[in-house]
Short mmCIF file of C-alpha atoms in Angstrom, two decimals:
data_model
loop_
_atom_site.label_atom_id
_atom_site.label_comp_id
_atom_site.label_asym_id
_atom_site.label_seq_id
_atom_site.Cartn_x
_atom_site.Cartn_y
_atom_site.Cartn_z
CA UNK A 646 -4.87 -14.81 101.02
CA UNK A 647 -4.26 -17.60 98.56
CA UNK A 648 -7.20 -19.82 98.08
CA UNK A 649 -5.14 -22.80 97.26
CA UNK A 650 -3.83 -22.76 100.64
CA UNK A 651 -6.48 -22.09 102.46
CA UNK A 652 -8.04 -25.26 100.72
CA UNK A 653 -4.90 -27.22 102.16
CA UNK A 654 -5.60 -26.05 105.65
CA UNK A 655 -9.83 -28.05 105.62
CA UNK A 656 -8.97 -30.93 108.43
CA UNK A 657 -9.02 -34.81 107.94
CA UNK A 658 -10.90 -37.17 110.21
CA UNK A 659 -11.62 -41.11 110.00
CA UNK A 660 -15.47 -41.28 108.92
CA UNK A 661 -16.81 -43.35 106.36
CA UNK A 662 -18.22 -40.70 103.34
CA UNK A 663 -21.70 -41.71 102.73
CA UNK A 664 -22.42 -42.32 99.46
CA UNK A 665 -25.95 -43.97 99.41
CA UNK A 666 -27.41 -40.29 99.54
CA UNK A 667 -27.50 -39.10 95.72
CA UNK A 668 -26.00 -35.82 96.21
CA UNK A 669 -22.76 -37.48 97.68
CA UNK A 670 -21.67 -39.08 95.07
CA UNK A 671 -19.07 -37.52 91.90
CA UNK A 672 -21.55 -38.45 89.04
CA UNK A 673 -24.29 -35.58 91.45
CA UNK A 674 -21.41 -33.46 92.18
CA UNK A 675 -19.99 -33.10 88.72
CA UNK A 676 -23.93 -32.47 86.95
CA UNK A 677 -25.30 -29.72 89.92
CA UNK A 678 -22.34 -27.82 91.34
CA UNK A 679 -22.43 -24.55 89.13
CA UNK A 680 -18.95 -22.99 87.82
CA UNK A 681 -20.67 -19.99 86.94
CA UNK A 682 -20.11 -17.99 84.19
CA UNK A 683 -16.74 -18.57 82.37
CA UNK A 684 -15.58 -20.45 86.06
CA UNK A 685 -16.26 -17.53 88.50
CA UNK A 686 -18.39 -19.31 90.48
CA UNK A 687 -17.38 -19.07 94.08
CA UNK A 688 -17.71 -23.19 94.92
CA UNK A 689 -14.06 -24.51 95.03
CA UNK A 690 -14.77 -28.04 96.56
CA UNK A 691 -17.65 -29.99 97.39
CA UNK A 692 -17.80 -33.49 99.49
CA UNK A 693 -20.01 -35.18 101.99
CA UNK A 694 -18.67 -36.82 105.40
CA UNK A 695 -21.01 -38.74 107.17
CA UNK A 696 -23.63 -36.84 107.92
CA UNK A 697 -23.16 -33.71 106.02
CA UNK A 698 -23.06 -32.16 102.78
CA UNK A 699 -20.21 -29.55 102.74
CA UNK A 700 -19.36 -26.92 100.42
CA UNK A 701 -16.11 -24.92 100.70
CA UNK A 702 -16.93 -21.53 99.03
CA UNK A 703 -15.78 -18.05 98.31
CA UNK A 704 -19.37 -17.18 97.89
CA UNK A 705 -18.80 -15.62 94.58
CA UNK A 706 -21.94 -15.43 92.86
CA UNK A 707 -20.92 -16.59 89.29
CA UNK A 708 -21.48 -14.03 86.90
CA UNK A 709 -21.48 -10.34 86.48
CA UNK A 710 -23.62 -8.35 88.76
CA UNK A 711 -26.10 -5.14 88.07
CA UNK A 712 -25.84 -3.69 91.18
CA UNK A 713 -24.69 0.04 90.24
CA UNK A 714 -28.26 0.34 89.27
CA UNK A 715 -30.12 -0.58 92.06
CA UNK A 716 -32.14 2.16 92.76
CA UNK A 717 -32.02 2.07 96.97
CA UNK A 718 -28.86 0.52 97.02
CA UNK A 719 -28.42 -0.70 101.29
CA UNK A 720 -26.17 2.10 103.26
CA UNK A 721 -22.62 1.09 104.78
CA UNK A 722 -19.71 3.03 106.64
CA UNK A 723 -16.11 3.67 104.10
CA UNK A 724 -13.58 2.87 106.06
CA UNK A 725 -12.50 6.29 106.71
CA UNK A 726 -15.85 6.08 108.56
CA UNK A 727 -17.63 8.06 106.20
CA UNK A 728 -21.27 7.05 104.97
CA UNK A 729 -21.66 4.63 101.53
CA UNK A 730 -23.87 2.99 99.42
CA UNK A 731 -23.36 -0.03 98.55
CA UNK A 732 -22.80 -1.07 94.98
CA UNK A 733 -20.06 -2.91 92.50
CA UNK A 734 -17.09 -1.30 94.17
CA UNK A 735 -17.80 -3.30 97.53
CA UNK A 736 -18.45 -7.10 96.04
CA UNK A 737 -15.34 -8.18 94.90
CA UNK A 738 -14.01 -9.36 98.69
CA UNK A 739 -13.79 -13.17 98.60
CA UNK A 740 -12.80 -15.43 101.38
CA UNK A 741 -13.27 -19.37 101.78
CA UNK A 742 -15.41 -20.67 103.92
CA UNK A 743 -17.02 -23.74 104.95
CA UNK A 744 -20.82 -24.05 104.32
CA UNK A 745 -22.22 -27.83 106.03
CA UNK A 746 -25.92 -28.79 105.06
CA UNK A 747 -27.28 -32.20 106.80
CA UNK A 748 -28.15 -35.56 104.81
CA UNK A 749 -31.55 -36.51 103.84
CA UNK A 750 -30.49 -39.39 106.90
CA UNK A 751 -29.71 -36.69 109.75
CA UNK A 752 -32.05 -33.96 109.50
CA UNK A 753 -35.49 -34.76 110.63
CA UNK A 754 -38.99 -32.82 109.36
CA UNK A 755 -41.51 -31.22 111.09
CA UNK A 756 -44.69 -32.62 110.62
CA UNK A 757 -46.25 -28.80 110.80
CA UNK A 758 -45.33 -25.80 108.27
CA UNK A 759 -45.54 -23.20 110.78
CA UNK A 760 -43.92 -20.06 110.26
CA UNK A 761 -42.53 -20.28 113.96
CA UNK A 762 -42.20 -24.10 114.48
CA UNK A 763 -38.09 -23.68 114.47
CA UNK A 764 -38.25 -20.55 117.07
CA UNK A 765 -36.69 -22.50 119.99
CA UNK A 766 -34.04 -23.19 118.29
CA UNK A 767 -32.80 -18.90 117.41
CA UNK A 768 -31.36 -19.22 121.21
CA UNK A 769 -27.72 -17.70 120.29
CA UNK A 770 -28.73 -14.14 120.28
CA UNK A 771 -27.50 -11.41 123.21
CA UNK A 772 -30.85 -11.17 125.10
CA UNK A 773 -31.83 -7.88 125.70
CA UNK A 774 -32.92 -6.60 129.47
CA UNK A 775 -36.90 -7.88 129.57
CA UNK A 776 -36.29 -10.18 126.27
CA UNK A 777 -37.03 -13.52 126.77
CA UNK A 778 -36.22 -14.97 123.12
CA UNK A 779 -34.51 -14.23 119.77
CA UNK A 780 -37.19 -12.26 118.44
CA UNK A 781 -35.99 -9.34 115.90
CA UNK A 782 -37.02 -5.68 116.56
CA UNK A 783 -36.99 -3.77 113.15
CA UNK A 784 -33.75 -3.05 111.97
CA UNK A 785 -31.55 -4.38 114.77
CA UNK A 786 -29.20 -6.05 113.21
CA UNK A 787 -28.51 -8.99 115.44
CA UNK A 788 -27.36 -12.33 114.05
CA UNK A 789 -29.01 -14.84 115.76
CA UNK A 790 -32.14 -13.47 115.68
CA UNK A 791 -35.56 -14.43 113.78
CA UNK A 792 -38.11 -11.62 112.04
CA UNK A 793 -40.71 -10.24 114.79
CA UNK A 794 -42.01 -6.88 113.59
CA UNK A 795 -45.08 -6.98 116.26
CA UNK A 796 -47.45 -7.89 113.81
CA UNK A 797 -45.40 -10.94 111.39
CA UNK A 798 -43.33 -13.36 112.79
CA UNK A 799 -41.26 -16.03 110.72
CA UNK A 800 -38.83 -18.41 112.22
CA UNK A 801 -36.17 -17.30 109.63
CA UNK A 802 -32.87 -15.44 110.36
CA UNK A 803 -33.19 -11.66 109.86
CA UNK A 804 -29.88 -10.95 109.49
CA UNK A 805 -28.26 -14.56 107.56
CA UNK A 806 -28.26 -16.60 105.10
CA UNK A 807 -31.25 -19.81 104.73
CA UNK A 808 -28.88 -21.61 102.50
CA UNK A 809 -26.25 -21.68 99.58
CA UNK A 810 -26.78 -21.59 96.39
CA UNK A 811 -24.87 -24.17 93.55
CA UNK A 812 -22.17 -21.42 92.34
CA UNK A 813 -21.35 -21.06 95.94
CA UNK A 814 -23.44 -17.20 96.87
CA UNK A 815 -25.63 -17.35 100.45
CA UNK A 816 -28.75 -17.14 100.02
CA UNK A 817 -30.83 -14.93 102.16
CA UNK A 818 -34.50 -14.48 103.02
CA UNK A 819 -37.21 -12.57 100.54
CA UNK A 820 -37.24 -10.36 103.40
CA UNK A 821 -34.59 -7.47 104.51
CA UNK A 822 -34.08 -7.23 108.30
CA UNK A 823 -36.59 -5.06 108.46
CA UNK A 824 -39.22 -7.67 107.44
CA UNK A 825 -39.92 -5.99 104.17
CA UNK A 826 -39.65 -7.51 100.31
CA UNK A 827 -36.10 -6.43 98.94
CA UNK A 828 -38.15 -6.01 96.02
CA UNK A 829 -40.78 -3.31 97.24
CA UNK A 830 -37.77 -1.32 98.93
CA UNK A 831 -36.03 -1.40 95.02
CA UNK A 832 -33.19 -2.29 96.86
CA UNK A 833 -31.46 -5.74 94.67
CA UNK A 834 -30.46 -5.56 91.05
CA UNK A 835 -32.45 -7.84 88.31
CA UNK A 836 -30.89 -10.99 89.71
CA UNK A 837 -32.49 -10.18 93.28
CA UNK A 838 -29.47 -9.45 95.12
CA UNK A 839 -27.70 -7.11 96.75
CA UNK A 840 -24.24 -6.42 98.85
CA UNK A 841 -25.20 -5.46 102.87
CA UNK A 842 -24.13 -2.24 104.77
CA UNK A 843 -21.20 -4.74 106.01
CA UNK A 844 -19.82 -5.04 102.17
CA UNK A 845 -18.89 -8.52 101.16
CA UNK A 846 -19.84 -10.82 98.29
CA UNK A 847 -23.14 -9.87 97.10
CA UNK A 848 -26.42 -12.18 98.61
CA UNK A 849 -29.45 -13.11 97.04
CA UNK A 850 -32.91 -12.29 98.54
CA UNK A 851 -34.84 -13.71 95.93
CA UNK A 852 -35.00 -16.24 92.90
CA UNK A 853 -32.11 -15.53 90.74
CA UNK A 854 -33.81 -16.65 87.35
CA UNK A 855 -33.83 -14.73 83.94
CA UNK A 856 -35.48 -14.79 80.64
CA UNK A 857 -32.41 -13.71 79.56
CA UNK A 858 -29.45 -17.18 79.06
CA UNK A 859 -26.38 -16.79 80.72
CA UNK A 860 -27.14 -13.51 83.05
CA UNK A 861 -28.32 -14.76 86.25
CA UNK A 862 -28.04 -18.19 88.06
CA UNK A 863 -30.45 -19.84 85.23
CA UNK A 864 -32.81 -19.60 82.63
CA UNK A 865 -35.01 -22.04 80.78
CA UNK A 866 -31.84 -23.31 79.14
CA UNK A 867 -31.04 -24.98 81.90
CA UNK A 868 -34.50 -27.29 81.91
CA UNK A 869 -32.73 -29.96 79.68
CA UNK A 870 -33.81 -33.62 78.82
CA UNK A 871 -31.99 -36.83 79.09
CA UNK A 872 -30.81 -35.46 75.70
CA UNK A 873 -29.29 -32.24 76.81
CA UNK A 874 -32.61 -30.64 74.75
CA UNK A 875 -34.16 -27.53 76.49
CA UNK A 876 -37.59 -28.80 77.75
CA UNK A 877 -39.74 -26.49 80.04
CA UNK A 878 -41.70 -29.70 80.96
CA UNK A 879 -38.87 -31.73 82.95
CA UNK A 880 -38.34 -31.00 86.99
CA UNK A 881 -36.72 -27.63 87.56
CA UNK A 882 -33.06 -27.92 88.05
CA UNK A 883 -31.19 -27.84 91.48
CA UNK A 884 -29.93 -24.31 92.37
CA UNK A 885 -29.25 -24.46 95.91
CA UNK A 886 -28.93 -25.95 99.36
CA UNK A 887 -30.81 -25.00 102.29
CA UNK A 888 -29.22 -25.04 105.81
CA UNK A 889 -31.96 -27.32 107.16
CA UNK A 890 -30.96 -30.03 104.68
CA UNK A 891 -33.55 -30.08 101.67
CA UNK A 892 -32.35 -29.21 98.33
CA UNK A 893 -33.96 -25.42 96.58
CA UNK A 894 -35.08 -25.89 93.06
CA UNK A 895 -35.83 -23.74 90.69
CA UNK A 896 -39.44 -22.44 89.83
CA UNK A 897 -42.05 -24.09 87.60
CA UNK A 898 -42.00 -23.11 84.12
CA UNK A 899 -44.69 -25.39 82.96
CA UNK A 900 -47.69 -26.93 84.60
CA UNK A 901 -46.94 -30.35 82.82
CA UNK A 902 -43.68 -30.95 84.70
CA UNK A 903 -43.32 -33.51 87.48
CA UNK A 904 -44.83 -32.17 90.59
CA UNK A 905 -46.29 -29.03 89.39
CA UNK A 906 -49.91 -29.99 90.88
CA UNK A 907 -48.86 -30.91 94.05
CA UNK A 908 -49.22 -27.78 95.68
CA UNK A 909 -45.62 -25.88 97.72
CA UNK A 910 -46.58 -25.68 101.59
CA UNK A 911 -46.15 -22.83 103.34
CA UNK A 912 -41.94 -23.31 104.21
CA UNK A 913 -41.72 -23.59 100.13
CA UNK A 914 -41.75 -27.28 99.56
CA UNK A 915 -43.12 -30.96 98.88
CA UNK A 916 -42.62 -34.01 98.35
CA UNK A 917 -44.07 -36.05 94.68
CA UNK A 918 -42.88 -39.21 92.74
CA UNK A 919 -39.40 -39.98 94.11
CA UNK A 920 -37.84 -36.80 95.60
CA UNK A 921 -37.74 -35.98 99.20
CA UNK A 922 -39.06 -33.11 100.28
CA UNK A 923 -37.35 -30.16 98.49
CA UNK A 924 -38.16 -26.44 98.02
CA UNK A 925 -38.65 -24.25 95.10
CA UNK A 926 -38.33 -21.06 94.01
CA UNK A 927 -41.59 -19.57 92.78
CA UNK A 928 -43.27 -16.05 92.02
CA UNK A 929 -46.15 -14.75 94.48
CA UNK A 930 -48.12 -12.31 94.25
CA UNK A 931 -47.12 -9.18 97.07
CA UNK A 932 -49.06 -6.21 97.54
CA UNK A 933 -46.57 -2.68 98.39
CA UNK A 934 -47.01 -1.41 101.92
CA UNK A 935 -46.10 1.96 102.80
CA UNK A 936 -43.05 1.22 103.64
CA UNK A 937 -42.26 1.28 99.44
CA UNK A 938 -39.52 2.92 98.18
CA UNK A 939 -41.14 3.61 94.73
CA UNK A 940 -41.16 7.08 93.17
CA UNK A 941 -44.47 7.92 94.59
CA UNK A 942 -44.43 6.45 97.96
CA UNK A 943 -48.32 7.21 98.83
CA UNK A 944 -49.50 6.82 95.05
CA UNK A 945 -47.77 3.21 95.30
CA UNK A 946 -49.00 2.08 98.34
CA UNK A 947 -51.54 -1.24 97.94
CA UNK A 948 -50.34 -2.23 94.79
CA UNK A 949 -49.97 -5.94 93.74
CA UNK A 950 -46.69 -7.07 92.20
CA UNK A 951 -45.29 -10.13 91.39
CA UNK A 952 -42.33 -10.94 94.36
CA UNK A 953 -39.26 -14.41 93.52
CA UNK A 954 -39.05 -16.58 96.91
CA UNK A 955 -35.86 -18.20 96.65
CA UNK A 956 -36.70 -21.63 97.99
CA UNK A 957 -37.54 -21.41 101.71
CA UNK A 958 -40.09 -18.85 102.21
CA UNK A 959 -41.78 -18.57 105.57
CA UNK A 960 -40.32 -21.20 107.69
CA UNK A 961 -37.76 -24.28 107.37
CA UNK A 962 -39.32 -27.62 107.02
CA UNK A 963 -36.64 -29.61 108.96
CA UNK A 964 -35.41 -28.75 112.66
CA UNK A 965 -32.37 -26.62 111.86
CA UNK A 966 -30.56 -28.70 114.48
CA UNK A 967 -26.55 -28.02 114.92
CA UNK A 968 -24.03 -29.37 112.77
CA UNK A 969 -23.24 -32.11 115.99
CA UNK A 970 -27.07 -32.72 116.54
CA UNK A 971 -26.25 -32.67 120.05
CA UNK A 972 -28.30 -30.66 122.83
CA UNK A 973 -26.29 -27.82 122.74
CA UNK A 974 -27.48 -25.58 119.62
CA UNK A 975 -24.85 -23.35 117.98
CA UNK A 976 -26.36 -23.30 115.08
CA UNK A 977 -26.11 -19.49 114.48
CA UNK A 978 -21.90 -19.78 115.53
CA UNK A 979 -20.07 -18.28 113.28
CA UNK A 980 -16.60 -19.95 113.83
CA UNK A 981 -17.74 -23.51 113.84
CA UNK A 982 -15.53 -26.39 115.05
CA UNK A 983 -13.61 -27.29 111.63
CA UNK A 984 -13.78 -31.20 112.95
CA UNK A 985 -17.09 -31.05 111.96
CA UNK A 986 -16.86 -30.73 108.90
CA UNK A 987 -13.78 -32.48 107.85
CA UNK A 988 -13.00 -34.77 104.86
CA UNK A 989 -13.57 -38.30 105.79
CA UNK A 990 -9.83 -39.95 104.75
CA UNK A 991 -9.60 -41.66 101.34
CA UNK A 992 -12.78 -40.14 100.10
CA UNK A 993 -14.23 -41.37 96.47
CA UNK A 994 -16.62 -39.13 95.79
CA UNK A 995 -16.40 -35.28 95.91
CA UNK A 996 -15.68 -32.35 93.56
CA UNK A 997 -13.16 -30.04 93.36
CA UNK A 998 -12.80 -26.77 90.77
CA UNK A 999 -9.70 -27.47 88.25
CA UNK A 1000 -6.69 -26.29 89.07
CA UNK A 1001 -6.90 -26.95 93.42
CA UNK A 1002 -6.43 -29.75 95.69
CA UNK A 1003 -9.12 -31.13 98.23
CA UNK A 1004 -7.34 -32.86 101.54
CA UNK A 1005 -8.54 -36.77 102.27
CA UNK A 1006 -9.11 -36.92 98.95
CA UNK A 1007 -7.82 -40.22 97.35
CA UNK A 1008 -5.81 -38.33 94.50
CA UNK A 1009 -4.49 -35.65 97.28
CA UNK A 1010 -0.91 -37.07 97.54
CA UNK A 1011 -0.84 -36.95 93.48
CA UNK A 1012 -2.59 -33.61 92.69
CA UNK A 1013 -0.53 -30.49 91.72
CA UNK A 1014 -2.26 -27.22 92.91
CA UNK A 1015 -1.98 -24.63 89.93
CA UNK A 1016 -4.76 -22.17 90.73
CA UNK A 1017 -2.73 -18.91 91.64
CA UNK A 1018 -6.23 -16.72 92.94
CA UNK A 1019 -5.54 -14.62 95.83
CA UNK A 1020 -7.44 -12.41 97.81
CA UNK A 1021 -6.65 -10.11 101.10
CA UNK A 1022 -9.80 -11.64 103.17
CA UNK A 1023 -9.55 -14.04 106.10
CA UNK A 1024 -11.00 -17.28 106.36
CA UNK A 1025 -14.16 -18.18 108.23
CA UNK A 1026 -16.30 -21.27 108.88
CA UNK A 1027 -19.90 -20.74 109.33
CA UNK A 1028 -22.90 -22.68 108.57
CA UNK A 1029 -24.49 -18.40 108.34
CA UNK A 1030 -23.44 -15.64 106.98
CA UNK A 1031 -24.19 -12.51 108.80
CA UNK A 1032 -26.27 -9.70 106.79
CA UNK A 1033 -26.98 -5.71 107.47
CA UNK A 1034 -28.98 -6.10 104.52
CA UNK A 1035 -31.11 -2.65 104.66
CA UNK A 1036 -30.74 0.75 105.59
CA UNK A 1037 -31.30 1.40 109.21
CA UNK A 1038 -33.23 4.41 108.27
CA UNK A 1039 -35.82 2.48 106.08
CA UNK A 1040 -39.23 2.46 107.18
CA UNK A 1041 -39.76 -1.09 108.04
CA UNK A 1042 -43.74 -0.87 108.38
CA UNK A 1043 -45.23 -3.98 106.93
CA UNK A 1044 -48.31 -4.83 105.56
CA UNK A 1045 -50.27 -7.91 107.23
CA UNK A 1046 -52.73 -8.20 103.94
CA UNK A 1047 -49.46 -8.67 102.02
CA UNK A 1048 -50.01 -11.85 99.69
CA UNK A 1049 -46.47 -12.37 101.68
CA UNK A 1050 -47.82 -12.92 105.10
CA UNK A 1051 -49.08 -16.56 106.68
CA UNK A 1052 -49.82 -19.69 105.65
CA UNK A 1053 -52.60 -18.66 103.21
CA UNK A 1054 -50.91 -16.37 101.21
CA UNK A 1055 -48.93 -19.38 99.48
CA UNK A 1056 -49.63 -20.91 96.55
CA UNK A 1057 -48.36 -23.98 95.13
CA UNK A 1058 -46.94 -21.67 92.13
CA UNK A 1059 -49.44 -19.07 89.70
CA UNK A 1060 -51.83 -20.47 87.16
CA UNK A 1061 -50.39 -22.59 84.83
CA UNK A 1062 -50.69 -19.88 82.36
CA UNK A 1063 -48.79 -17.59 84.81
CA UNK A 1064 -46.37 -20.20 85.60
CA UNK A 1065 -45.78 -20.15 81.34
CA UNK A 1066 -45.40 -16.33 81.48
CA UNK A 1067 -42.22 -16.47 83.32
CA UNK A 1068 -40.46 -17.32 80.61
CA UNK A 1069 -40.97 -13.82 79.48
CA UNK A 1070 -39.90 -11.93 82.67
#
């Protein structure tokens, strides 16, 4: 498959783009959308319509993975059928597709921060005989579904994606399907993520920061001044978008920077100063169940350790309403309706990667397409990705005196001297 072409095939429709939202415009665009490292970021255009904020995306995460050395790498199926782990090998399968987020002026918050307050709306699962909602048993592996072990319950999808990140990757909950921290179950590499049984483009399951410039997502190069300087002290930078609508920033590096005391809520977010309500990533502190994967299962069990959140952590603020905000909810559809998402005609503002061609585009009848990348995927639109994220054999027994678990276990972000210490990490 050529991505160039697929690019030509995204529809047209007569909307009017909206460009009083801030993220819609080129200037926004141009400053947030990541190329990752030396361009392999997986975002190849970027535009709003009316009502949405749409990314077209290989899902590529950007730079060079460590996944060979992830210790309980998920199990998959070779396709002679054979059983696999997961690693390098199965993360370089790319295919476009079409990732839609709602304005700031379509979605609409709850006033709550409930981990189930978005429940009703996981009603595109296969009900079971006696089921009478899209509750998740351990380990089943059915998109469409939110995490239910019996004793924790979070209105998140177990087996997709919460949102997108700015070089294009899905980003997934901190849990596997089996309600457990990736983490604990040593099962993502140092940039907390990991490929699924299903194979793919790798997905995150946690906050893909690092001391270390240039290996992950970002670093604390990337908290810059009006100058360009590096200053830990400014608002963390944008690294993602979350399916409900708010924007995912990155985690707090210093306890001076604009927000910093006004605690996160139990979905991940707030609202200070002039920004909406956004999330952030942030560091917790988890305690290992006996579920762990570590060396010495029973020696391990009950010990605290630090655990990334990725933005949204126990529940979406907004309604996760469908891409038509109509009655009808199809929000966990895979193949969406592409006139949803289509370029409004004569669009302004948008962004495309050098070297393709977005349709509507007011330059589109001028532009000259010279990327040649190919790939041998299909092409999909989804507002979700779906995951088999964890071994179907892992014990998924969860702890409910995890720091992980309810509204109380939260914190705005560490001490301020904690929140300084990440630096280091």
């Amino acid at each position: 498959m050529n991505i160039a072409t697929e690019l030509a095939k995204v529809k047209t429709q007569t909307c009017t783009q909206n460009t009083a939202d801030t993220k819609c415009t080129s200037a926004w665009l141009a400053a947030n959308i990541n190329v990752g490292r030396n361009g392999e970021g997986g975002v190849i255009a970027a535009y709003c319509t009316d009502r949405y904020l749409v990314l077209q995306t290989t899902m590529k995460p950007g730079w060079a993975t460590d996944m060979d050395d992830i210790s309980q790498a998920p199990g998959g199926t070779a396709s002679d059928g054979s059983a696999c782990v997961t690693g390098e090998i199965s993360s370089t399968m790319p295919r476009l597709e079409t990732q839609a987020f709602p304005l700031e002026s379509v979605y609409e918050l709850w006033s709550t921060d409930d981990d189930l307050q978005n429940k009703d709306y996981f009603d595109q699962c296969t009900l079971a005989s006696g089921e009478t909602e899209c509750a998740q048993a351990t380990g089943q592996g059915d998109a469409g579904r939110y995490f239910n072990d019996g004793t924790n319950s979070y209105a998140l999808p177990s087996d997709a994606g919460i949102g997108i990140s700015v070089t294009g990757q899905s980003i997934y909950p901190l849990y596997s399907n089996t309600l457990q921290i990736t983490l604990e179950s040593c099962e993502v590499d140092s940039c907390n993520e990991h490929v699924g049984q299903g194979g793919g483009q790798p997905h995150l399951h946690g906050d893909p920061f690092s001391a270390t410039a240039g290996k992950c997502l970002y670093s604390a190069e990337n908290y810059t001044d009006s100058s360009g300087n590096e200053d830990l002290t400014v608002h963390p930078p944008v690294i993602g978008f979350s399916y409900d609508g708010p924007l995912i920033y990155g985690r707090y590096l210093s306890n001076a920077a604009p927000g910093f005391s006004t605690g996160l809520d139990n979905c991940g977010g707030h609202t200070h100063g002039d920004y909406a309500y956004h999330y952030h990533s942030q560091i917790i502190q988890a305690t290992t169940t006996n579920g762990n994967k570590g060396i010495s299962k029973n020696s391990n069990t009950g010990k605290t350790y630090p655990a990334f959140v990725p933005g949204v952590f126990n529940c979406w603020k907004a309604k996760i309403y469908d891409l038509n905000g109509g009655s009808t909810n199809v929000f966990w559809t895979k193949n969406k309706d592409k006139d949803l998402t289509a370029v409004c005609d004569g669009s302004t503002n948008y962004w495309v990667k050098d070297g393709y061609c977005l349709p509507g585009a007011d330059n589109y009848d001028t532009c000259t397409t010279s990327a040649t990348q190919t790939t041998t995927a299909t092409t999909t639109t989804t507002t979700t990705t779906t995951d088999d994220t964890t071994d179907d054999t892992t014990d998924g027994t969860t702890d409910d005196t995890t720091g992980t678990s309810g509204a109380s276990s939260v914190v705005a972000s560490l001490a301020a001297a904690a929140a300084a210490a990440v630096v280091a990490m």
